[in-house]
Each structure stands twice: as C-alpha cells, then as structure tokens.
CSV table of C-alpha atoms and ligand atoms in Angstrom, one decimal:
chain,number,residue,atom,x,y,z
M,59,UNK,CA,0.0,0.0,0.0
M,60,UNK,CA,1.3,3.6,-0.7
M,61,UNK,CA,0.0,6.8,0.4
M,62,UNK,CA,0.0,9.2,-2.5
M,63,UNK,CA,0.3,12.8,-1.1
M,64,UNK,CA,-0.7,15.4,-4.1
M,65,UNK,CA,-1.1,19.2,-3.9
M,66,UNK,CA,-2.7,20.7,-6.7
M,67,UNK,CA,-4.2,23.9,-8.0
M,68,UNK,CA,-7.4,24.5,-5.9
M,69,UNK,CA,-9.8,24.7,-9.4
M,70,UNK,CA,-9.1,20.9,-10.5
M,71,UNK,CA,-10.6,19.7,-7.1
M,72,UNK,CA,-13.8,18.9,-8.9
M,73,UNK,CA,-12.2,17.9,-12.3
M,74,UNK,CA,-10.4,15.7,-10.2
M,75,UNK,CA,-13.0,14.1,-8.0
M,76,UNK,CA,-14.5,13.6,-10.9
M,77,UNK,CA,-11.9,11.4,-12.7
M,78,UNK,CA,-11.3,9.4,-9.6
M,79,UNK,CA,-15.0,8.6,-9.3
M,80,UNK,CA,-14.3,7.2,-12.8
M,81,UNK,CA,-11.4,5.7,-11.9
M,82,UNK,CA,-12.7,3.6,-9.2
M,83,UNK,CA,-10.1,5.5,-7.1
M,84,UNK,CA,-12.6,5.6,-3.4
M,85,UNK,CA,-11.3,6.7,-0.2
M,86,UNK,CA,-9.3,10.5,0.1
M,87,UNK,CA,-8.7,13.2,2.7
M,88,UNK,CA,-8.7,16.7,1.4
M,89,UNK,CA,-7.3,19.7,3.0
M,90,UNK,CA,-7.1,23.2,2.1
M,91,UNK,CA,-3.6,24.5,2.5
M,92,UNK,CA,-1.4,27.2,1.9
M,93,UNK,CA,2.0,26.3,0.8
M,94,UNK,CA,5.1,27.5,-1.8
M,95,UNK,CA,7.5,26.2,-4.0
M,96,UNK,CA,10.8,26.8,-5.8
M,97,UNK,CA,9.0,30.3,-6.8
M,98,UNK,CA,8.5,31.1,-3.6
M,99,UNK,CA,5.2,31.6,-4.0
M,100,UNK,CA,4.5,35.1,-5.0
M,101,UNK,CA,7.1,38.2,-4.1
M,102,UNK,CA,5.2,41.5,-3.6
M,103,UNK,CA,7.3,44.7,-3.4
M,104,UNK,CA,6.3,47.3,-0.8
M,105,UNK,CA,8.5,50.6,-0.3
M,106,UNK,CA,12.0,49.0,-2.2
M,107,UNK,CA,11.9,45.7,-0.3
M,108,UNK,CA,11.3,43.0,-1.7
M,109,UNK,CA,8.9,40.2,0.4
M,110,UNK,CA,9.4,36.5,-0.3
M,111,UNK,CA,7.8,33.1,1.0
M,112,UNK,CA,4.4,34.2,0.4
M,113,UNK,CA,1.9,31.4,0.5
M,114,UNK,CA,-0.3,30.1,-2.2
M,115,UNK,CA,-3.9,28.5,-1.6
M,116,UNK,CA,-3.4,25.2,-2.8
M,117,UNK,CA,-5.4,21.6,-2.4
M,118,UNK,CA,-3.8,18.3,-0.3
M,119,UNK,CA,-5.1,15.5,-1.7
M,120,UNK,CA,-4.1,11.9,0.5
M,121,UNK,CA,-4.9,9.0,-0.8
M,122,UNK,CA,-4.1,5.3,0.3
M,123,UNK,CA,-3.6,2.9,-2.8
M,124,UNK,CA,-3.0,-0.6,-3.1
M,125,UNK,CA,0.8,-1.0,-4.5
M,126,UNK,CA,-0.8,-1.9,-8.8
M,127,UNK,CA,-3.0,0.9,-8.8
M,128,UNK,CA,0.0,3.5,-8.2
M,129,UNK,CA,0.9,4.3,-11.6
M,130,UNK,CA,-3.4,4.6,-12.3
M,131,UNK,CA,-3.7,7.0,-9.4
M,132,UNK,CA,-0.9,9.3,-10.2
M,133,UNK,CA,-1.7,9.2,-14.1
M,134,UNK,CA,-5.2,10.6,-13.2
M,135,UNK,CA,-3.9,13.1,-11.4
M,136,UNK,CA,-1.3,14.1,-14.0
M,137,UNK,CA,-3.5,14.1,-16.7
M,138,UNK,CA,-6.3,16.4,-15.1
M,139,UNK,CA,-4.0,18.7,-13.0
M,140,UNK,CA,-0.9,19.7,-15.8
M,141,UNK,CA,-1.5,22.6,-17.1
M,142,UNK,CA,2.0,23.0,-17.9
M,143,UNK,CA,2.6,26.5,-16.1
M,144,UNK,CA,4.5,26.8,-12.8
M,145,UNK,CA,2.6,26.2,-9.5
M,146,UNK,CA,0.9,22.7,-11.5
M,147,UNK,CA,1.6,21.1,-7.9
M,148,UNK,CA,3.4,18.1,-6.9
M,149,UNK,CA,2.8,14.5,-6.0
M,150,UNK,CA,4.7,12.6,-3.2
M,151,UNK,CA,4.5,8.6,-2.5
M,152,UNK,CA,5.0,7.2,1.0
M,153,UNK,CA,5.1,3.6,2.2
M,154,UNK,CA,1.6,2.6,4.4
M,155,UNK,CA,2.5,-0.5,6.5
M,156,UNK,CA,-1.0,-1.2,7.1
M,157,UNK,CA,-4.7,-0.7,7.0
M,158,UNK,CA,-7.8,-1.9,9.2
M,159,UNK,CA,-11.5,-1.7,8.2
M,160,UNK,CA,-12.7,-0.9,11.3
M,161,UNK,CA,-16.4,-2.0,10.8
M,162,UNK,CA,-15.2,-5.7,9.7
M,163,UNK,CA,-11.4,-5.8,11.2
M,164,UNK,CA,-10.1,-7.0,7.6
M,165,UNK,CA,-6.7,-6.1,6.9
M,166,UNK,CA,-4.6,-5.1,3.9
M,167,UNK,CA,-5.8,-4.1,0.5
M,168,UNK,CA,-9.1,-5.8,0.9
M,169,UNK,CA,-9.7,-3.1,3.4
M,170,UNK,CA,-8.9,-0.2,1.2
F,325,LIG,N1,9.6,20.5,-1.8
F,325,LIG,C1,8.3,20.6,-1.4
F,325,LIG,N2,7.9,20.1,-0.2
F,325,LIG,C2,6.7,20.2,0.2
F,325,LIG,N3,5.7,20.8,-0.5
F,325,LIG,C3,6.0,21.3,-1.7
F,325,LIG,C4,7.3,21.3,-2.2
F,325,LIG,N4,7.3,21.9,-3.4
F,325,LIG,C5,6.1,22.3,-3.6
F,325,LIG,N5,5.3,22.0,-2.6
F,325,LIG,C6,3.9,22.3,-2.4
F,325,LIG,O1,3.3,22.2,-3.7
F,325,LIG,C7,2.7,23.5,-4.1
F,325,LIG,C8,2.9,23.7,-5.5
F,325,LIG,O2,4.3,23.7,-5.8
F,325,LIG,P1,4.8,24.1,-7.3
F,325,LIG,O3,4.0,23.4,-8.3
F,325,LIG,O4,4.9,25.6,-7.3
F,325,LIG,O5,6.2,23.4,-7.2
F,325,LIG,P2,7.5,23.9,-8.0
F,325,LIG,O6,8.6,22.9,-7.6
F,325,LIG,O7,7.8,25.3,-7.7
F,325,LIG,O8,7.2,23.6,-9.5
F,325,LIG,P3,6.9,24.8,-10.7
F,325,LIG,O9,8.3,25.3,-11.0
F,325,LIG,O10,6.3,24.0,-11.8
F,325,LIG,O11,6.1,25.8,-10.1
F,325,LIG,C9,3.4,24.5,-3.1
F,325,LIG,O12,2.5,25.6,-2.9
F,325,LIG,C10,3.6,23.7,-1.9
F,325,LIG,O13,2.3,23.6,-1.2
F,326,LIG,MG1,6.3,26.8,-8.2
C-alpha cells in the first residue's frame, strides 16, 4: 500500500474528484492548505523591499492505494491537473504499513 500525497491547484478539485469517481479510485482526505515552491510563491514589493515566501492556496489531496494501482492513481492526477505552467503542484509517494477496516477488522488491501 502507498500513500499518494498530491497538492494541486485548488480549481481541478472537482475535475479531479471527478476522474477518480471514474477511476474507481474511493477513499481520500482533502485539506485546504497554503504552501510554496521553488518560486517562492509570490514576491510582492512594498517601499524597495522585496517580500518573499508568500503562500499560495493550494489543495492536499491523501490517498491510500493498493501498490498496482500507483501508476493509475498518479496518471489521473497528472493528466487532469498539468496545465504545464508553474505552481501545476506536486505528488509525493509514501510507504503505508497497514490498513484496518474498522467496521469488519479485515486487513490489507481488501480493506482499502
Ligand atoms: N519540496 C516541497 N515540499 C513540500 N511541499 C512542496 C514542495 N514543493 C512544492 N510543494 C507544495 O506544492 C505546491 C505547488 O508547488 P509548485 O507546483 O509551485 O512546485 P515547484 O517545484 O515550484 O514547480 P513549478 O516550477 O512548476 O512551479 C506548493 O505551494 C507547496 O504547497
Ligand atoms: Mg512553483
């Protein structure tokens, strides 16, 4: 199992939702978050200084996976969130050891 960690542009939430609904792809946390990257987000200029690390609303998207839908998950994402301009986002990939369906106590992928 892997947890696939994406932050996207806050407008292809729904596009997005949508395509995993397609995709079969179920269970997901979302957050709203402000964050940066290598732009620093935006730099405003107020009386000759110069003000970096401002923070962008962006989208966290978590989602656990079994291990053979990976490559699905992040291709859905890719596909509906590259717009091919900076701030598109980023996806990470984590390890899960585990997962428990609490209603039934199965384990594993089944319980995805
Ligand atoms: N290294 C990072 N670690 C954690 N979060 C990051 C990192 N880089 C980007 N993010 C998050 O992703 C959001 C979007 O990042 P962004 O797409 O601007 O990345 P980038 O590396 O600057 O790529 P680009 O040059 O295409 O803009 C950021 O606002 C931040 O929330
Ligand atoms: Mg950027």
């Amino acid at each position: 199992m892997k947890l696939i960690e994406a932050i996207i542009r806050p407008e292809k939430l729904e596009p997005l939702k949508d395509a995993f609904l397609e995709a079969k792809v179920n269970g997901m946390n979302i957050r709203q978050i402000l964050g940066c990257g290598n732009q620093h987000g935006w730099i405003a200029h107020n009386r000759g200084s110069t003000v970096m690390m401002n923070m962008i609303p962006k989208i966290e998207i978590k989602i656990v996976v079994a291990d053979d839908k990976v490559e699905e998950t992040v291709k859905v994402i890719m596909d509906i969130c590259r717009t091919g301009e900076i701030g598109d986002g980023k996806i990470f990939i984590k390890p899960v050891d585990e997962c428990i369906r609490i209603r039934t106590g199965e384990r594993g992928d089944i319980a995805l």
